[in-house]
Structures are given as structure tokens and as C-alpha cells.
Amino acid sequence: MKKIIDFTLNGREVSAEVESHKMLLQVLRDTFQLTGTKDGCGQGECGACTVLVDGISINSCLYPAFEVDGKSVTTIEGLVGEGNKLHPIQEAFVENGGIQCGFCTPGMIMSAKALLDENPDPTDEELKKGISGNLCRCTGYVQIVDSIRKAAKSLK
Amino acid sequence: MKKFDYFQPETLKDAYSLIEKSNGSYIYIAGGTDLIANIKNRLIQPDALISLRRIKEISGITQNKDLTLGSMTLLRDIEKDSHIGQNYPALAQAVKILATPQIRNVATIGGNLCNSAPSADCAPPLLVLEASVTLEGPGGQRSIAIEDFFMGPGQTCMNMSEILTRIRITPPGENTGMAFLKVGRVSTDIAIVNAAACLTMEKNVCRKCRLSVGAVAPVPLRLRSVEKMIEGQEISPELLNRAGKMVEEEVKPITDVRSTSGYRRIMSGVLIKRAIEEAIRRMEQNK
């Protein structure tokens, strides 16, 4: 079964013909070649595939593509500003060593974005809970938390 | 992964007509955070999924005389509802520590119940609140106590074409406190044991006691014999110890990747004791 779905992708109106058994993750990576969003566990455990749907963080590996019809999707590629300027959260990750191998980073940053959009001034506890759905296999959590804390400051 | 069709009806009637055509090879999908993983792991292989997300009438939170939760209400929305946080803290706490933010943003309370996992975090709070669930199908609707809903791991009392539409909770009376507790390997993991308590007190004497534990039997358990032992008694450390021992005898835990049956048995007694204490503490705070 196929269907044409229309949605907003990183601020642009797009449409694509997708198969009914595809998840949003495959559509982003295969149809739109937005490979910033990573395919990790495929089970909603690791958070590498995190994107925002209508501003809310979700695991795109478990999100049926048909469900984004009419919605707005933001991926890591959508955070970059004019002239390829990094988003303040991205900049904070670069500057504070929040990246090691980098595989978890796009998902981690999307979770951080969802958290800071909703709660611009999180406590350390809230911040850690905000990224509890994202695993870093390099275990560099201290720098990641530090990066998000500093991003929160620079976004104020 | 097996290919499947995906339907998005906007009314219950359209959902029923799709499932009735299917000869048992279609299933309903709510948030899908467990179901899609199960399909990927080839535990189930449906020909089509019937999404309930567009059926507006079975989503949302309303408080009239009773609290009514549409089955498609997101865990996220329950977590953020201040009325539920204030008046049904056991449910609020269960939802708050269930899985990860990304899962709670998609998963629904109805889906958590319909999976019928023995460890379902929403089950113990609803059991101690004596919630009822409305099941609707092409043949009409029925309302049953949540206690009669779970039949075994992954099995409920619903037939293939029925949909859990609403969960109804009558507000507990005055002088009532409640709590939900959970132990897991890490905070985001499925419970090793979870427990809830809801107590109505008259000074130090317990007038009404409702207790539940999960992940320690084929279904989430109501602990009726322990409740009966506590009602009419003054809550004392001795009484709590007796209750804990009774819980240990009543549960039938298994050993799996998360824990051993022995640890689960002991922790179910410990969690019930702590949940009772926490419920009483909350009640006193609210006075």
C-alpha cells in the first residue's frame, strides 16, 4: 500500500510517495537523504533517531511515516541557520566536547532542543531526565550535560 | 520486517468495518511504541494496522463527577496535567517515570493497558483507584472493572474487534492518600517490580485500603487479602511487616533478564510497605 504524504520538513513544504510499512526514519534517510538522523537500535531504546514532530521529540524509528501527513518535522539538518551557521546547541556541543564518536549527537541535540523549547532554564535533574531517552555509547555524558547547560545560557 | 498496510480511520465505526473485513489479520495500533518493535522483532506479523490516532472522540482528559481519560490520551498529556498531579498522584507518578520522553510523547494510556504487560506501569495506580474501562465494538459497548481486564501476559478480555475507548476513575474521598513506586535497573527501564497503594484514614486507623503490585505475576495484581488484613487496623511497623510478608506469599514472580524471582518476591513486600507509608505521608501533607 502506497500513499502520498504532505508535510513540512525543516520549514519546507514537501510531499513524497511512501509505502505503508515505512517508518519516518527511513523516509527521512532514504527518500529525502537527510542522513543526519541516525538508525541505531530501531526499537526506541537508544534515541539516535530522535526528531521533532510538531515540536515534540519522538523516536522516528517507531513512528509510521503515514502519521506525519499534515504535520511538521524538524531534523538535525533543520537546526542550521542562514549561511550554514550552527544552532547555539550545536555550537555548545562543539565547544564543550559534547561529541566523541558523534553517532548519538544528532538525537541528543534534538532532545536538548525539545527540552529547552519547553523549559528554557532546566535544573540539572530536569536536564538529565530530558536526555534520558538518548544513549551515548562513548559514555561522554558529563560533557553532553555541560554542553546543554551552556547552550541554555547562551539561548537566554 | 513484514510489509503491512496502514489505515487511519477517523471514526470508531470506520475502524470496526476495517477490522471486520480482515479475518483476524489486522490489528489496531495506538502509539505503537511497543507494537512496532514487536513487528520488527517478528513477534507479530499483521497484514495491516488500523491506527486509532485520528479518532478524536477517544482522546483527552475530562473531570466531571468522575475523571475520564480517553484511551488515546498521550502519557505526555497525563504527565503534564496539573489536576491529575494534584488529585491522582499515584497515576501521575507512574506516567512520569515510564520509559523515556520520546516514548511518553507518543505512547497512550490505552496502549499501555492493552499490551497487558504484567509490568505495565499504569496498571497498579488504576487498580488501586478501582478504575473502570469502557470497551466498544461493533456489537455495542460494555464497562468492566480494570481488575477483570487483564487475562495474562499480552492477553486482555477484549475480542479482536473491540477498542478500549475510555478509562473512568471516581475521585477518592477525603483523608485519602496514594502512591506509586517502582524499581528498575535504570530509571527508563521496564519495572522489576512496581506497586501502588491508596489508603483512606480516620486518625491512625485505616478505613479503606487498596493495594496492587505489578511484574510479579502473569497479570498486575490486586492484593485483596492484604487489604482486608489492614482495614480497620492502626498502621504500625508490625502491621506493615505482616503486610510485607503476606505480599511475598501472594506473588508468583519469574526470573528473567531484569531480575530473579527471589529478588522480585522480597521487593514486592518492601515496595508495598513503602507505598503504604508514602500514601499516608501524602495524605497528611494535604490536610
XYZ file of C-alpha atoms in Angstrom:
443
model
C 0.000 0.000 0.000
C 1.340 3.408 -1.006
C 0.191 6.923 -0.295
C 1.375 10.440 -0.964
C 2.031 12.272 2.270
C 2.393 16.044 2.536
C 4.224 17.567 5.445
C 6.552 20.369 6.450
C 10.163 19.245 6.623
C 12.603 21.671 8.208
C 10.356 24.568 7.263
C 9.789 23.480 3.656
C 6.532 22.035 2.297
C 7.318 18.586 0.901
C 5.425 15.598 -0.373
C 6.511 12.041 -1.013
C 5.010 8.752 -2.045
C 5.725 6.308 0.770
C 4.916 2.677 1.498
C 2.626 1.961 4.422
C 5.119 -0.129 6.379
C 7.871 2.507 6.328
C 8.817 4.400 9.434
C 9.543 8.136 9.388
C 13.256 7.343 9.875
C 13.505 5.516 6.531
C 11.626 8.265 4.714
C 13.975 10.909 6.100
C 17.125 8.969 5.302
C 16.193 7.207 2.037
C 13.639 9.472 0.366
C 14.975 12.851 1.493
C 18.625 11.835 2.001
C 18.671 13.538 5.380
C 21.160 11.134 6.924
C 21.848 13.272 9.996
C 19.110 11.317 11.749
C 20.708 8.005 12.728
C 19.405 4.459 12.622
C 20.536 2.945 15.906
C 18.652 0.203 17.753
C 15.424 0.512 15.758
C 13.485 -0.249 18.963
C 13.017 3.127 20.642
C 15.746 2.467 23.196
C 18.761 4.498 22.062
C 17.306 7.792 20.800
C 19.747 8.163 17.871
C 16.750 8.630 15.555
C 15.147 11.435 17.602
C 13.415 14.159 15.555
C 10.709 16.686 16.387
C 7.138 16.244 15.136
C 5.118 19.422 15.724
C 7.889 20.478 18.109
C 7.766 17.320 20.244
C 10.600 14.774 20.369
C 9.840 11.278 19.073
C 11.715 8.129 18.047
C 11.422 8.235 14.263
C 12.282 4.502 14.040
C 8.909 3.660 15.652
C 6.837 6.386 14.004
C 4.810 5.198 10.991
C 5.520 7.537 8.081
C 1.795 7.863 7.248
C 1.307 9.604 10.604
C 3.357 12.684 9.653
C 0.882 13.605 6.910
C -0.063 17.233 7.619
C 2.459 17.647 10.408
C 5.736 19.493 10.773
C 9.014 17.574 11.120
C 12.328 19.047 12.264
C 15.568 17.083 11.912
C 19.133 17.980 12.891
C 19.590 19.458 9.391
C 16.775 21.898 10.161
C 18.624 23.491 13.058
C 21.335 25.066 10.920
C 20.711 28.775 10.371
C 21.432 31.070 7.445
C 24.881 30.764 5.895
C 25.301 27.313 7.481
C 25.597 28.863 10.913
C 25.310 26.254 13.634
C 22.445 26.401 16.131
C 23.583 27.540 19.623
C 23.023 23.984 20.949
C 25.232 22.561 18.185
C 27.857 25.202 18.871
C 27.825 24.372 22.576
C 28.386 20.663 21.796
C 31.361 21.517 19.585
C 32.908 23.918 22.070
C 32.435 21.783 25.184
C 33.460 18.376 23.882
C 29.877 17.106 23.831
C 30.811 14.979 20.805
C 33.044 11.938 20.771
C 32.219 9.449 18.006
C 29.232 11.636 17.075
C 26.650 8.935 16.407
C 24.335 9.872 19.262
C 24.869 13.608 18.751
C 22.003 14.461 16.343
C 19.480 12.666 18.560
C 20.996 14.134 21.695
C 20.780 17.656 20.235
C 17.160 17.161 19.121
C 16.233 16.018 22.639
C 18.073 19.024 24.053
C 16.170 21.281 21.650
C 12.811 19.801 22.695
C 13.751 20.198 26.350
C 14.969 23.810 26.093
C 11.983 24.870 23.927
C 9.680 23.699 26.699
C 11.840 24.560 29.686
C 14.493 27.210 28.859
C 16.008 27.066 32.333
C 16.129 23.408 33.409
C 17.667 22.205 36.666
C 20.427 19.595 36.323
C 17.884 16.927 37.283
C 15.422 18.091 34.604
C 18.206 18.315 32.065
C 19.333 14.734 32.691
C 15.734 13.498 32.535
C 15.345 15.405 29.265
C 18.065 13.290 27.630
C 17.150 10.044 29.437
C 15.927 8.638 26.124
C 19.323 9.074 24.445
C 22.243 6.725 24.947
C 25.869 7.729 24.358
C 27.945 4.621 23.737
C 31.121 6.636 24.320
C 29.636 7.475 27.757
C 30.556 11.144 27.458
C 27.536 12.270 29.424
C 29.335 14.808 31.617
C 30.374 16.873 28.605
C 26.958 16.451 26.989
C 25.147 17.728 30.085
C 27.676 20.539 30.330
C 27.100 21.452 26.657
C 23.322 21.638 27.094
C 23.701 23.680 30.280
C 25.875 26.178 28.420
C 23.529 26.186 25.420
C 20.656 27.060 27.758
C 22.660 30.063 28.985
C 23.552 31.287 25.508
C 19.942 30.914 24.309
C 18.645 33.206 27.053
C 10.191 -6.658 8.612
C 6.989 -7.934 7.025
C 5.156 -5.336 4.938
C 1.802 -4.180 6.251
C -0.978 -1.866 5.143
C -1.798 1.122 7.308
C -5.280 2.560 7.731
C -6.201 5.788 9.514
C -9.957 5.833 10.172
C -11.492 8.938 11.741
C -14.415 7.252 13.500
C -14.871 4.140 15.608
C -17.397 2.857 13.070
C -14.851 3.026 10.253
C -12.316 1.249 12.458
C -14.761 -1.604 13.164
C -15.644 -2.042 9.497
C -11.947 -2.356 8.631
C -11.269 -4.956 11.309
C -14.381 -6.948 10.469
C -13.230 -7.303 6.861
C -9.863 -8.659 7.901
C -10.481 -12.162 9.260
C -8.198 -11.553 12.193
C -5.143 -10.485 10.214
C -5.484 -6.746 11.021
C -4.827 -5.226 14.410
C -5.411 -1.835 16.000
C -2.433 0.375 16.763
C -2.355 3.187 19.347
C 1.010 4.937 19.885
C 2.787 1.851 18.577
C 5.923 2.192 20.697
C 5.702 -1.472 21.730
C 3.721 -2.781 18.803
C 6.073 -1.557 16.051
C 9.035 -3.007 17.959
C 7.137 -6.319 18.200
C 6.542 -6.299 14.440
C 10.217 -5.557 13.797
C 11.141 -8.452 16.101
C 8.656 -10.705 14.244
C 6.686 -11.441 17.390
C 3.550 -10.479 15.465
C 3.015 -10.257 11.713
C -0.248 -8.480 10.949
C -1.355 -7.797 7.353
C -2.461 -4.313 8.304
C -2.502 -1.846 11.168
C -5.567 0.234 11.938
C -4.372 3.442 13.555
C -6.645 4.937 16.226
C -4.784 8.260 16.332
C -7.289 10.181 14.216
C -10.344 9.158 16.230
C -10.748 12.362 18.219
C -13.565 11.170 20.491
C -11.304 8.704 22.335
C -8.627 11.201 23.299
C -8.463 13.773 26.083
C -8.904 14.303 29.803
C -12.198 15.423 31.366
C -13.173 15.765 35.001
C -16.861 15.931 35.764
C -18.066 13.858 38.685
C -15.566 11.222 37.573
C -12.225 11.606 35.852
C -12.440 10.286 32.304
C -9.336 9.550 30.257
C -9.742 8.854 26.572
C -7.724 5.749 25.765
C -5.686 7.609 23.137
C -4.586 10.270 25.631
C -0.812 10.559 25.421
C 1.203 9.681 28.521
C 2.803 13.088 27.989
C -0.536 14.843 28.431
C -1.311 12.914 31.637
C 2.176 13.734 32.930
C 1.636 17.461 32.318
C -1.926 17.645 33.655
C -1.770 19.546 36.951
C -5.226 18.361 38.065
C -4.108 14.722 37.792
C -0.821 15.563 39.510
C -2.733 17.109 42.411
C -5.619 14.657 42.779
C -4.332 11.345 41.403
C -0.616 11.489 42.266
C -0.145 7.712 42.007
C -1.142 7.821 38.339
C 0.893 10.980 37.712
C 3.989 9.395 39.244
C 3.606 6.186 37.211
C 3.377 8.107 33.964
C 6.217 10.452 34.856
C 8.765 7.650 35.204
C 7.507 5.420 32.408
C 10.203 4.896 29.738
C 11.729 7.961 28.039
C 10.448 11.400 26.984
C 10.332 10.285 23.327
C 8.184 7.270 24.237
C 5.854 9.250 26.521
C 5.353 11.779 23.715
C 3.810 9.050 21.548
C 2.586 6.232 23.805
C -1.000 6.265 25.113
C -2.581 5.108 28.354
C -4.903 2.769 26.448
C -1.959 1.228 24.633
C -0.134 0.654 27.913
C -3.163 -1.276 29.221
C -3.996 -3.171 26.004
C -0.447 -4.544 25.753
C -1.301 -6.266 29.016
C 2.292 -6.474 30.143
C 2.476 -7.735 33.751
C 4.811 -4.764 34.336
C 2.532 -2.066 32.820
C 3.170 0.987 34.994
C -0.313 2.442 34.511
C -1.970 -0.711 35.876
C -1.222 -0.584 39.647
C -2.459 3.033 40.077
C -5.649 2.276 38.132
C -6.176 -0.931 40.150
C -5.940 0.878 43.493
C -8.182 3.664 42.186
C -10.677 0.967 41.142
C -10.938 2.410 37.636
C -13.352 1.032 35.095
C -12.693 0.702 31.384
C -15.164 1.053 28.536
C -14.783 -1.418 25.679
C -16.599 -0.645 22.451
C -17.082 -2.803 19.421
C -19.452 -3.369 16.510
C -21.788 -5.202 18.911
C -22.067 -2.312 21.367
C -20.233 -1.221 24.470
C -19.536 -2.645 27.912
C -17.906 -1.296 31.011
C -15.779 -3.523 33.241
C -13.583 -3.155 36.293
C -9.906 -2.780 35.403
C -9.229 -5.810 37.602
C -11.162 -8.020 35.158
C -9.416 -6.584 32.094
C -6.052 -8.382 32.252
C -6.069 -12.119 31.461
C -2.358 -12.926 31.136
C 0.844 -11.609 29.558
C -0.283 -9.892 26.336
C -3.868 -11.042 26.816
C -6.907 -8.984 27.737
C -10.607 -9.790 27.950
C -11.243 -7.876 24.696
C -12.167 -9.600 21.463
C -10.358 -8.729 18.206
C -12.791 -6.042 17.073
C -13.217 -4.250 20.399
C -11.467 -0.996 21.273
C -10.732 0.282 24.760
C -12.224 3.778 24.496
C -12.292 5.299 27.974
C -10.923 4.856 31.466
C -13.081 6.184 34.282
C -11.938 6.931 37.820
C -14.201 8.011 40.673
C -12.341 10.558 42.818
C -11.281 9.046 46.140
C -12.891 10.693 49.175
C -11.411 12.869 51.915
C -8.465 11.749 54.032
C -7.145 9.589 51.229
C -3.526 9.310 50.185
C -1.955 7.332 47.361
C 1.455 6.461 45.994
C 3.183 4.599 43.153
C 6.685 3.154 43.439
C 8.873 1.261 41.026
C 12.251 -0.423 40.997
C 14.053 -0.934 37.702
C 17.629 -1.490 36.554
C 17.761 2.124 35.381
C 15.032 4.740 35.606
C 13.901 4.356 31.992
C 13.693 0.557 32.072
C 10.669 -1.709 32.411
C 9.838 -2.316 36.078
C 11.425 -5.175 38.022
C 8.555 -4.620 40.449
C 6.051 -1.779 40.665
C 3.437 -1.122 43.330
C 0.650 1.262 44.258
C -1.305 1.942 47.431
C -4.389 4.037 48.131
C -5.485 4.436 51.765
C -8.352 6.260 53.443
C -7.566 7.004 57.080
C -9.506 8.004 60.169
C -6.845 9.250 62.566
C -4.386 6.343 62.725
C -6.873 3.705 61.659
C -7.090 2.620 58.049
C -10.718 2.659 56.848
C -10.118 1.650 53.272
C -7.027 0.094 51.744
C -6.312 -0.725 48.113
C -3.014 -2.319 47.120
C -1.506 -3.512 43.860
C 1.799 -4.914 42.617
C 2.992 -5.482 39.061
C 5.643 -7.550 37.248
C 5.399 -10.333 39.847
C 2.574 -12.471 38.362
C 1.035 -13.123 34.932
C -1.153 -10.028 35.418
C -0.893 -6.892 37.590
C -2.290 -7.992 40.962
C -4.848 -6.524 43.352
C -3.869 -7.720 46.838
C -7.303 -8.273 48.372
C -6.297 -10.451 51.331
C -3.619 -7.945 52.394
C -6.108 -5.075 52.037
C -8.585 -6.907 54.263
C -5.932 -7.552 56.900
C -5.041 -3.820 57.030
C -8.551 -2.324 57.022
C -9.811 -1.436 60.493
C -6.290 -1.579 61.921
C -3.931 1.050 63.198
C -0.931 1.361 60.887
C 2.133 0.267 62.853
C 5.568 -1.048 61.891
C 4.434 -4.530 62.974
C 1.367 -4.359 60.755
C 3.478 -3.225 57.795
C 5.876 -6.111 58.317
C 2.987 -8.539 58.387
C 1.606 -6.989 55.200
C 5.015 -7.299 53.524
C 5.228 -10.992 54.420
C 1.707 -11.606 53.090
C 2.601 -9.911 49.795
C 5.653 -12.143 49.445
C 3.429 -15.176 49.765
C 0.846 -13.939 47.324
C 3.064 -13.074 44.353
C 4.267 -15.559 41.732
C 7.321 -13.908 40.202
C 9.549 -15.288 37.466
C 13.270 -14.936 36.781
C 14.156 -13.094 33.567
C 16.815 -10.747 32.164
C 15.752 -7.975 34.534
C 15.731 -9.778 37.859
C 15.395 -13.039 39.760
C 12.155 -14.349 41.192
C 13.643 -14.221 44.698
C 14.548 -10.543 44.464
C 11.161 -9.713 42.959
C 9.403 -11.557 45.786
C 11.228 -9.678 48.509
C 10.972 -6.318 46.733
C 7.221 -6.657 46.210
C 6.787 -6.823 50.005
C 9.193 -3.937 50.526
C 7.531 -1.742 47.875
C 4.057 -2.316 49.297
C 5.267 -1.308 52.764
C 6.913 1.817 51.358
C 3.887 2.641 49.191
C 1.583 2.483 52.229
C 3.903 4.768 54.199
C 4.192 7.176 51.279
C 0.406 7.223 50.772
C -0.157 8.116 54.436
C 2.557 10.759 54.332
C 0.939 12.355 51.267
C -2.472 12.306 52.915
C -1.107 14.090 55.979
C 0.609 16.693 53.795
C -2.654 17.508 52.074
C -4.573 18.119 55.295
